[in-house]
Tab-separated table of C-alpha atoms in Angstrom:
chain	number	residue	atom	x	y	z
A	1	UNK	CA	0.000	0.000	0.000
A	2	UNK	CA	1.123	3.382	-0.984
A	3	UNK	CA	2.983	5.680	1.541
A	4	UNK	CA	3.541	9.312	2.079
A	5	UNK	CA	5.664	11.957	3.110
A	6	UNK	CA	5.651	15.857	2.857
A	7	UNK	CA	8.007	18.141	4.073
A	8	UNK	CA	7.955	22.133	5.610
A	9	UNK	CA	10.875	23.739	6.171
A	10	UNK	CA	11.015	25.642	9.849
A	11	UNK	CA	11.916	28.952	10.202
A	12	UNK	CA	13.375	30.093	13.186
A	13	UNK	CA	12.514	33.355	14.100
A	14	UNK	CA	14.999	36.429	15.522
A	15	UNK	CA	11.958	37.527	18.236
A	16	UNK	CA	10.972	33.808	20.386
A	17	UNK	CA	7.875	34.246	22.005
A	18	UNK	CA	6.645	37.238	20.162
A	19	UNK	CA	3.934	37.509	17.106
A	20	UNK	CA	6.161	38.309	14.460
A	21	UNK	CA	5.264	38.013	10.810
A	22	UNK	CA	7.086	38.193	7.263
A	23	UNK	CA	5.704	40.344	4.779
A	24	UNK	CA	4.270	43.814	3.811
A	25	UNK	CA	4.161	46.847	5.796
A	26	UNK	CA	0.550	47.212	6.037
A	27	UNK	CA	0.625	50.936	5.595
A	28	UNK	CA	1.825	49.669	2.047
A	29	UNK	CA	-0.976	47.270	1.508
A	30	UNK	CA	1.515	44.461	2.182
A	31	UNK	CA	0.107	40.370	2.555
A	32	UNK	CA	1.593	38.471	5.121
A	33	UNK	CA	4.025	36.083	3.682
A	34	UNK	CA	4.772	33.983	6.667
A	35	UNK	CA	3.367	34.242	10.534
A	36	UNK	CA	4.919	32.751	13.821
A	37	UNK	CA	3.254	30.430	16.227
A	38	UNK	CA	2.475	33.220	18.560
A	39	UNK	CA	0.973	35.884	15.957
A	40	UNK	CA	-1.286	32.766	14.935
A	41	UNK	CA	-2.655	32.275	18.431
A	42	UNK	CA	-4.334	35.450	17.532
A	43	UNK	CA	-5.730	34.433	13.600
A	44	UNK	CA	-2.551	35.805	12.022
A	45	UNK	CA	-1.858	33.692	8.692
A	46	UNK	CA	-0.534	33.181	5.264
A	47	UNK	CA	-2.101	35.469	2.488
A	48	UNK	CA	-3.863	37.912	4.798
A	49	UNK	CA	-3.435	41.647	4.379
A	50	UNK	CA	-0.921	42.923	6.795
A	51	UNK	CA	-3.746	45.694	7.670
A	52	UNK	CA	-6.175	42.670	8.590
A	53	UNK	CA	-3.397	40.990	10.946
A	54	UNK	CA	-2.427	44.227	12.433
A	55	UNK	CA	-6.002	44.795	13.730
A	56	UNK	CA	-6.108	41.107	14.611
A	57	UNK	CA	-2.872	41.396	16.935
A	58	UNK	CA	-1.490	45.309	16.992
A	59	UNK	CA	1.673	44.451	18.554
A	60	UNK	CA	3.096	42.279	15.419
A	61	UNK	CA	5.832	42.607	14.720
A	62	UNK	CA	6.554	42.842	10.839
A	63	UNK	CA	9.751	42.294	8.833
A	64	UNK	CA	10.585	42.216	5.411
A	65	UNK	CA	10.851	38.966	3.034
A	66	UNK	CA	14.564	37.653	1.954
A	67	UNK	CA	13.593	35.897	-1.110
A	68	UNK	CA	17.038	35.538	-2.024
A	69	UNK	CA	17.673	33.885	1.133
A	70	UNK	CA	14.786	32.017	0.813
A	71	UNK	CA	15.946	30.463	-2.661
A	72	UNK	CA	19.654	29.839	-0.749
A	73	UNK	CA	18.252	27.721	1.677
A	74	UNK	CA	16.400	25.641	-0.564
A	75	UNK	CA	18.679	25.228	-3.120
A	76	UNK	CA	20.910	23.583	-0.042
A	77	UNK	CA	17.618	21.793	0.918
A	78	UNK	CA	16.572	19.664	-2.172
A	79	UNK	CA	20.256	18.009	-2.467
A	80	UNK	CA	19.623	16.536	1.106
A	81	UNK	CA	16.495	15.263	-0.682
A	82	UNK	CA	17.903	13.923	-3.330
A	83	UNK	CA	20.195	11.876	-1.676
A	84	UNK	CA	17.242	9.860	-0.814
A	85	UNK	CA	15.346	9.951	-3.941
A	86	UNK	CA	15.192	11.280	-7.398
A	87	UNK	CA	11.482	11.542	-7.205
A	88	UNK	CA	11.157	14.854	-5.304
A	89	UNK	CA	7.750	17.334	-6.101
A	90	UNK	CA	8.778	20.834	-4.979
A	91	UNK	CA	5.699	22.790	-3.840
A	92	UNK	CA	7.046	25.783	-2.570
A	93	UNK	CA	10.419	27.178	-1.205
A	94	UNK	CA	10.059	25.187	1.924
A	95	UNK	CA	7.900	22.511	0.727
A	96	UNK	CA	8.543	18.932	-1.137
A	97	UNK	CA	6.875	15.898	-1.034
A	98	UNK	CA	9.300	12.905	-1.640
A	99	UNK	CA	8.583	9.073	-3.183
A	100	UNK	CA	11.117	6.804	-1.424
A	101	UNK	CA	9.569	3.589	-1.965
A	102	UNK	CA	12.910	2.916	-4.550
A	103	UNK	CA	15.064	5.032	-2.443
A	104	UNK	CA	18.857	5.265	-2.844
A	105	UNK	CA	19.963	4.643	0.640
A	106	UNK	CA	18.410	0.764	0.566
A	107	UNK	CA	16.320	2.425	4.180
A	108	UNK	CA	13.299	0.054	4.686
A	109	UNK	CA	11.221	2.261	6.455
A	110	UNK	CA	10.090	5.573	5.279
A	111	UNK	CA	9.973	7.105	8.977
A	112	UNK	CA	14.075	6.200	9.765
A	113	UNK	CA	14.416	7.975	6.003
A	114	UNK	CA	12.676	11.049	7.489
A	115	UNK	CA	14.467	11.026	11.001
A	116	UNK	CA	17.921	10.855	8.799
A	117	UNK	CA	16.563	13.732	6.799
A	118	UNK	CA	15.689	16.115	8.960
A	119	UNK	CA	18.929	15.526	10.909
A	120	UNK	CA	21.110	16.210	7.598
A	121	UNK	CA	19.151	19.316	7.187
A	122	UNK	CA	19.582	20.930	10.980
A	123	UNK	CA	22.824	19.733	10.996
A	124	UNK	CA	24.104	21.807	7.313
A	125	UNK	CA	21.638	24.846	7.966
A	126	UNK	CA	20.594	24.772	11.559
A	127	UNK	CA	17.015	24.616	10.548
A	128	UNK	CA	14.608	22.904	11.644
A	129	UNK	CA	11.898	20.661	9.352
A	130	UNK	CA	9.183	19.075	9.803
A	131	UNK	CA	7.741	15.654	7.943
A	132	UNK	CA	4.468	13.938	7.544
A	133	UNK	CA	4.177	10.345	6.654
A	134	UNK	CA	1.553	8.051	5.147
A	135	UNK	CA	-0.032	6.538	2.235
A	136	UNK	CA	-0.475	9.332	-0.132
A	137	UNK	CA	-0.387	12.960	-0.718
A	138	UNK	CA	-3.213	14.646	1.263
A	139	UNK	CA	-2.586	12.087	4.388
A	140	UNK	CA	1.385	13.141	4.529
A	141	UNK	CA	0.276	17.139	3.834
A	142	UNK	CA	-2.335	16.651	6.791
A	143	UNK	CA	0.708	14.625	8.971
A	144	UNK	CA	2.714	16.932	8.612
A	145	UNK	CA	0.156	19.682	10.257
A	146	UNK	CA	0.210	18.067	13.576
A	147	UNK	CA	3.022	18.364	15.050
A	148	UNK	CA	4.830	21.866	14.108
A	149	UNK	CA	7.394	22.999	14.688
A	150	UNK	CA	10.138	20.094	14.087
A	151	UNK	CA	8.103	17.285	14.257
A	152	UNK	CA	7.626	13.865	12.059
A	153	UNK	CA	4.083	12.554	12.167
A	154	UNK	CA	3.288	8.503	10.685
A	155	UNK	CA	-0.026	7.680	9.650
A	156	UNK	CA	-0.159	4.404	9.225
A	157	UNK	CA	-2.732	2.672	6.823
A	158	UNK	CA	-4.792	1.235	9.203
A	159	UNK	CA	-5.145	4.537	10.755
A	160	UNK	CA	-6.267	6.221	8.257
A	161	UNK	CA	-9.877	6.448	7.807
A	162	UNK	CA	-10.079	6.769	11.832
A	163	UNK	CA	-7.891	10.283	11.707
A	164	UNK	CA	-10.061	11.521	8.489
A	165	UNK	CA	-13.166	10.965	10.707
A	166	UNK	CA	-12.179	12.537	13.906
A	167	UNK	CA	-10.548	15.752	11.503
A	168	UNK	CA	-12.848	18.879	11.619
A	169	UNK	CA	-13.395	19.743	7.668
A	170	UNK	CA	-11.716	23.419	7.942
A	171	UNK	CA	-8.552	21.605	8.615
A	172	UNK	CA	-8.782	19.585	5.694
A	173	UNK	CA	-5.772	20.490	3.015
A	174	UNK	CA	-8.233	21.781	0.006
A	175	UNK	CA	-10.701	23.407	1.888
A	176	UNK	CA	-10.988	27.129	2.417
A	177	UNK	CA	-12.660	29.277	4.796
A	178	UNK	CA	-15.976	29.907	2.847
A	179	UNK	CA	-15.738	26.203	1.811
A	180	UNK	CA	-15.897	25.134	5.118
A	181	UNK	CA	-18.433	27.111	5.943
A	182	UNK	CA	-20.457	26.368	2.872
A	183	UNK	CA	-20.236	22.614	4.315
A	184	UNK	CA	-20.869	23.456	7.754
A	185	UNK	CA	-24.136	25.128	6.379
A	186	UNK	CA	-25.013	21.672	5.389
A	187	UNK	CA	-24.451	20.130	8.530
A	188	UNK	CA	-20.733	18.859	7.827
A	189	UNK	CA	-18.183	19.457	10.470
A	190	UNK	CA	-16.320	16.885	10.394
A	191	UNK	CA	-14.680	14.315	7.805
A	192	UNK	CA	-16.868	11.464	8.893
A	193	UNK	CA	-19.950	13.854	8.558
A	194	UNK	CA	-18.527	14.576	4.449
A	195	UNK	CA	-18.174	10.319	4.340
A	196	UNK	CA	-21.474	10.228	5.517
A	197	UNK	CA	-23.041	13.062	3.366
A	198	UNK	CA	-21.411	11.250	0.584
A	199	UNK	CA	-22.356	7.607	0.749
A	200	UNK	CA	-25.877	7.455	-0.459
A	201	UNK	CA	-26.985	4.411	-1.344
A	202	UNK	CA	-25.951	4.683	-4.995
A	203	UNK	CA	-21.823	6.378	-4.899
A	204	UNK	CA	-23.208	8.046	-8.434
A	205	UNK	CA	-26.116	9.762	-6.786
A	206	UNK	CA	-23.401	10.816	-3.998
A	207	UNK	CA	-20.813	12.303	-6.357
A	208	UNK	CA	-23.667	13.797	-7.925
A	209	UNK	CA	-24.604	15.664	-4.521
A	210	UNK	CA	-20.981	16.621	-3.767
A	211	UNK	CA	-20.271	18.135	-7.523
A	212	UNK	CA	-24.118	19.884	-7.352
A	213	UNK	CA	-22.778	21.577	-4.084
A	214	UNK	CA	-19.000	21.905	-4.826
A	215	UNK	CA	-18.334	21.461	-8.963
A	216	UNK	CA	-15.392	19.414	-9.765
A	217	UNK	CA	-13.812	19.326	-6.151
A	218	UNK	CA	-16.843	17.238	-4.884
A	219	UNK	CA	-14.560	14.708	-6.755
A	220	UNK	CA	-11.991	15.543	-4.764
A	221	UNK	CA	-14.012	16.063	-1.598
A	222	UNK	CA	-15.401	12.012	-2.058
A	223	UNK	CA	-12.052	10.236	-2.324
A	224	UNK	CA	-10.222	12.394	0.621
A	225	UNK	CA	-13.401	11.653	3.269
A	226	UNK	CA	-12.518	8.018	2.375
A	227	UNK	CA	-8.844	8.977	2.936
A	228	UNK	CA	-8.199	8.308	-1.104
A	229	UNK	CA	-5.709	10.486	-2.903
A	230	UNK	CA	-3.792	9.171	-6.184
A	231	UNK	CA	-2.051	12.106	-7.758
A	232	UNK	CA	1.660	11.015	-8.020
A	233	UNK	CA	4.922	12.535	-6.977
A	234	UNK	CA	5.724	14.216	-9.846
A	235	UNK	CA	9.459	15.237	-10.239
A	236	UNK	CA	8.997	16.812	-13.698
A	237	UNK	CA	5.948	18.818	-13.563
A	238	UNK	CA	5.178	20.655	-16.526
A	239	UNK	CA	5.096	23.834	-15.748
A	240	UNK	CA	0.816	25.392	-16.593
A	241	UNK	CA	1.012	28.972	-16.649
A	242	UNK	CA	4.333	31.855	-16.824
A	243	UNK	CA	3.436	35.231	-15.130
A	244	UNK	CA	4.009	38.337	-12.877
A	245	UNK	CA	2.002	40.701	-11.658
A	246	UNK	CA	2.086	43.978	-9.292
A	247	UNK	CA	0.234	45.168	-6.515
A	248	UNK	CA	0.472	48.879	-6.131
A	249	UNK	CA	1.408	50.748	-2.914
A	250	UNK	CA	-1.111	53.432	-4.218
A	251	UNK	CA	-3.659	53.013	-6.189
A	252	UNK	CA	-2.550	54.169	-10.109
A	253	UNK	CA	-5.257	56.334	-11.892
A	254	UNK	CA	-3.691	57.393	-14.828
A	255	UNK	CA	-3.553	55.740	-17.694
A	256	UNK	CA	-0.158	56.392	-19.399
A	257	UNK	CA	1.177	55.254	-15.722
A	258	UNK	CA	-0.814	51.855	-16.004
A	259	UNK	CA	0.319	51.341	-19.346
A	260	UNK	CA	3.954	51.899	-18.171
A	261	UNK	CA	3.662	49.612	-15.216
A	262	UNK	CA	2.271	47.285	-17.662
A	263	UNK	CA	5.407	47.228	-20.134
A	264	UNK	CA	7.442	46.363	-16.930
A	265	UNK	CA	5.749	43.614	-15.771
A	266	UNK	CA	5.598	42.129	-19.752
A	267	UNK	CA	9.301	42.932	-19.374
A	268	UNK	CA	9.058	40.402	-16.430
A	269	UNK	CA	6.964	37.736	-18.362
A	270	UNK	CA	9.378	37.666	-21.293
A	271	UNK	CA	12.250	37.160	-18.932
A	272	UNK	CA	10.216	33.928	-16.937
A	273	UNK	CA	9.769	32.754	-20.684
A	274	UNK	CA	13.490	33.106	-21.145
A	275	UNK	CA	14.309	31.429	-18.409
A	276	UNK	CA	12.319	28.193	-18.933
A	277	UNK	CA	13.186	28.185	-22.878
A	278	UNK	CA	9.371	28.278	-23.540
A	279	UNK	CA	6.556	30.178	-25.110
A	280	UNK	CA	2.876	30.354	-24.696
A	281	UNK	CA	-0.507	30.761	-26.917
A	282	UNK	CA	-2.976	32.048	-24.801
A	283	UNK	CA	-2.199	35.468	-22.303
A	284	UNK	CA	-4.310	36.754	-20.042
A	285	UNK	CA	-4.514	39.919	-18.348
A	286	UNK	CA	-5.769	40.369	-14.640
A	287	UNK	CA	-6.965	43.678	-12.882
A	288	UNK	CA	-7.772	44.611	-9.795
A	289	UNK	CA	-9.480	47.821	-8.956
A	290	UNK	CA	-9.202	50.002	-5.428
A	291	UNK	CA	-12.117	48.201	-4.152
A	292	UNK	CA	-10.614	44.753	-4.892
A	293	UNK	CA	-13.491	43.613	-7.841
A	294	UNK	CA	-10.847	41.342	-9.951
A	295	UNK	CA	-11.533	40.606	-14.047
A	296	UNK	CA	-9.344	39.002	-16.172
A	297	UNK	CA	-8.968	39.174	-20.198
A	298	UNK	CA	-7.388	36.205	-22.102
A	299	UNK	CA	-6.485	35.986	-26.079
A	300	UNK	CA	-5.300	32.434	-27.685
A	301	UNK	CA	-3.014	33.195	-30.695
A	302	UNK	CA	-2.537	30.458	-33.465
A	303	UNK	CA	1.150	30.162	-32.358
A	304	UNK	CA	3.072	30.767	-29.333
A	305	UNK	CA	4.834	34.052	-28.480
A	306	UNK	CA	7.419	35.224	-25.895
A	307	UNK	CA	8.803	38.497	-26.905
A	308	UNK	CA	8.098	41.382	-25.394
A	309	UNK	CA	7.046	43.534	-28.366
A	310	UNK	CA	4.209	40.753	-28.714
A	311	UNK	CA	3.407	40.425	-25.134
A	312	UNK	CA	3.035	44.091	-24.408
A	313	UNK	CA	0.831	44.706	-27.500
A	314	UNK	CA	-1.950	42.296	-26.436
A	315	UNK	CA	-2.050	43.065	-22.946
A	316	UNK	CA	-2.220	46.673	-24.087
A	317	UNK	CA	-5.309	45.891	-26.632
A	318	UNK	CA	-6.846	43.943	-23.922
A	319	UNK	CA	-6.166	46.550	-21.337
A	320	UNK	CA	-8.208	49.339	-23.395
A	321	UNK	CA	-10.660	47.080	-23.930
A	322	UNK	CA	-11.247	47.252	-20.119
A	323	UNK	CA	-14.250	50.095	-19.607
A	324	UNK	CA	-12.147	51.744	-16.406
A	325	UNK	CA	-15.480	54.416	-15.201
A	326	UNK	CA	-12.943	56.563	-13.850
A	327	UNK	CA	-11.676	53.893	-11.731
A	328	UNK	CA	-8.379	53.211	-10.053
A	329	UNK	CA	-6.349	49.987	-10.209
A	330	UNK	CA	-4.413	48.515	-7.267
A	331	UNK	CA	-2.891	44.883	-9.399
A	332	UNK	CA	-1.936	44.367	-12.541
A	333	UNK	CA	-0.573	41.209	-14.011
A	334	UNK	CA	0.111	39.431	-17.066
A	335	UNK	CA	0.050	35.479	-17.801
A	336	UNK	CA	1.060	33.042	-20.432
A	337	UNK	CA	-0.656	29.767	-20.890
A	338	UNK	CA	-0.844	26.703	-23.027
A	339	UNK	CA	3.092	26.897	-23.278
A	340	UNK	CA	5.167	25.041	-25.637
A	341	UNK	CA	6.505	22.718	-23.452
A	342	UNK	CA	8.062	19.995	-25.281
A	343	UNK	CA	11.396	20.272	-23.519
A	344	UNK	CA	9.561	19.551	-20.134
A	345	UNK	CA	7.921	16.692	-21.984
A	346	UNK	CA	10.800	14.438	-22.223
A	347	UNK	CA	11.230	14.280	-18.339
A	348	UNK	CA	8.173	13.645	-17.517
A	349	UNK	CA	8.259	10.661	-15.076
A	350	UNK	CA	5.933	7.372	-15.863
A	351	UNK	CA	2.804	7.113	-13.079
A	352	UNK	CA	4.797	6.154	-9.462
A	353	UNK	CA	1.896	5.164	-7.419
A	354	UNK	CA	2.652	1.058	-7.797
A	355	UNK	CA	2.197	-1.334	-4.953
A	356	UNK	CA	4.799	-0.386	-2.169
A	357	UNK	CA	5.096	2.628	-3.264
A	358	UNK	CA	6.523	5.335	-0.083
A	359	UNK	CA	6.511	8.973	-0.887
A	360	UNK	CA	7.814	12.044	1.312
């Protein structure tokens, strides 16, 4: 039976035992980046304006983000990994999840691999990480939830449908804050109450229930109550989408300044597309105005493009196509999609999840 493991990097912070987050100031409409233990005792997190979590906790303590840090540390990070394993799925910075079930240290057991890892990983950047283990990906990301900081969690496979059960659904990797309470307006709290709500008498008639409520993630929401999950590790993943975008300190209101912050950021794009030797068919512009209403504009060409010339000129025509009623703008970005990815097609790995399989 199929094992798991994911992995999140610690990060020890320079103020122990205060609420101290990275990311914007929120006089400059920053987003928190990164929060401590102690600033999310008070509902500090991820993604939130910095002007939300200051009101939340008003002593918090803010710094800035060290991206190139950041990409330092993990660059050191992913060799430890890879002594292990060639089949390593980067999620983030400070996230992987790891297959190990054909590992390259011979290690029977998938926990001793993770104790050796996060050993190797203190030891060359005085860091600590912390693992989740078990049978596939959403059990290992949920594992590796319980028992922050520095901590290795093992669900085993007989365990598994008892700790989906007893979870409460807004803890479930997936599920958002208005999806939760979407559910809990249907009287789900808890993932034996979704098994339950989804186990009619016919599984059809209870997929159909779950996708009427919740589209294509009632798909999704069925297999996890039962503790199912078989996306693979996937060390090659082809990369979707290349784009940047900008969040203004102050909102921009004139137009020949919007247009020039939009040359930068196609400036940016065609430098991404550079860097991954790739191109891309369909772009798509996003705004957001000053009171945070988001659209988005998209254009599929017959063939791919990537220079800048080309770039700017569609997200310019589909930028004036926007009707602005003397509105302001506080984002702008610019994506690529349906990329010519053939290079990234010759690594792709053959499907992993096999019997015995173990993945970090």
């Amino acid at each position: 039976m199929p094992s798991t493991h994911r992995w999140n990097r610690g990060t020890t912070l320079a103020t122990p035992g205060k609420p101290l987050v990275v990311g914007g100031s929120p006089n400059q409409r920053g987003v928190v980046v990164a929060a401590s233990y102690e600033a999310r005792k008070f509902g500090v997190h991820s993604a939130m304006p910095s002007i939300t979590a200051i009101a939340r906790c008003p002593g918090l303590i803010f710094v800035r983000p060290r991206f190139d840090v950041y990409r330092e540390i993990s660059a050191a990070i992913h060799p430890i990994f890879k002594r292990y394993s060639d089949l390593v799925e980067g999620v983030a910075l400070d996230e992987a999840y790891l297959d190990v079930t054909e590992n390259r240290q011979n290690i029977p057991y998938a926990s001793t691999i993770a104790r050796h890892i996060k050993t190797a990983i203190f030891q060359e950047t005085k860091l600590t990480a912390t693992a989740g283990v078990s049978i596939n990906k959403f059990l290992a990301k949920m594992a590796s939830g319980q028992n922050k900081p520095n901590g290795l969690t093992v669900i085993l496979p007989e365990q598994a449908i008892a700790f989906v059960e007893q979870l409460p659904i807004e803890k479930f990797h997936g599920i958002g804050e208005v999806t939760a309470a979407k559910m809990h307006s249907l009287g789900i709290h808890t993932g034996a109450d979704l098994k339950e709500r989804s186990s009619l008498t016919l599984p059809q008639a209870s997929l159909t229930e779950l996708t009427h409520h919740f589209g294509k993630a009632g798909h999704y929401y069925y297999k996890i109550a039962r503790a199912e999950d078989d996306r693979p590790v996937e060390a090659n993943r082809v990369r979707k989408s290349i784009g940047a975008e900008t969040s203004f300190a102050q909102d921009l209101s004139d137009i020949s300044q919007m247009l020039q912050e939009l040359e930068q950021i196609a400036q940016i794009v065609e430098q991404r597309l550079e860097q991954h030797e790739t191109r891309g068919r369909t772009l798509t512009l996003k705004v957001k105005f000053s009171d945070y209403q988001q659209l988005t504009r998209s254009k599929t060409m017959l063939a791919p493009i990537s220079e800048l010339s080309t770039i700017f000129e569609i997200a310019k025509t589909l930028f004036e196509s926007i009707d602005l009623e003397n509105r302001s703008i506080r984002l702008l970005g610019i994506s690529l999609s349906n990329l010519d990815n053939a290079k990234q097609l010759q690594a792709i790995q053959l499907p992993l999840f096999q019997n015995g399989n173990i993945i970090f």
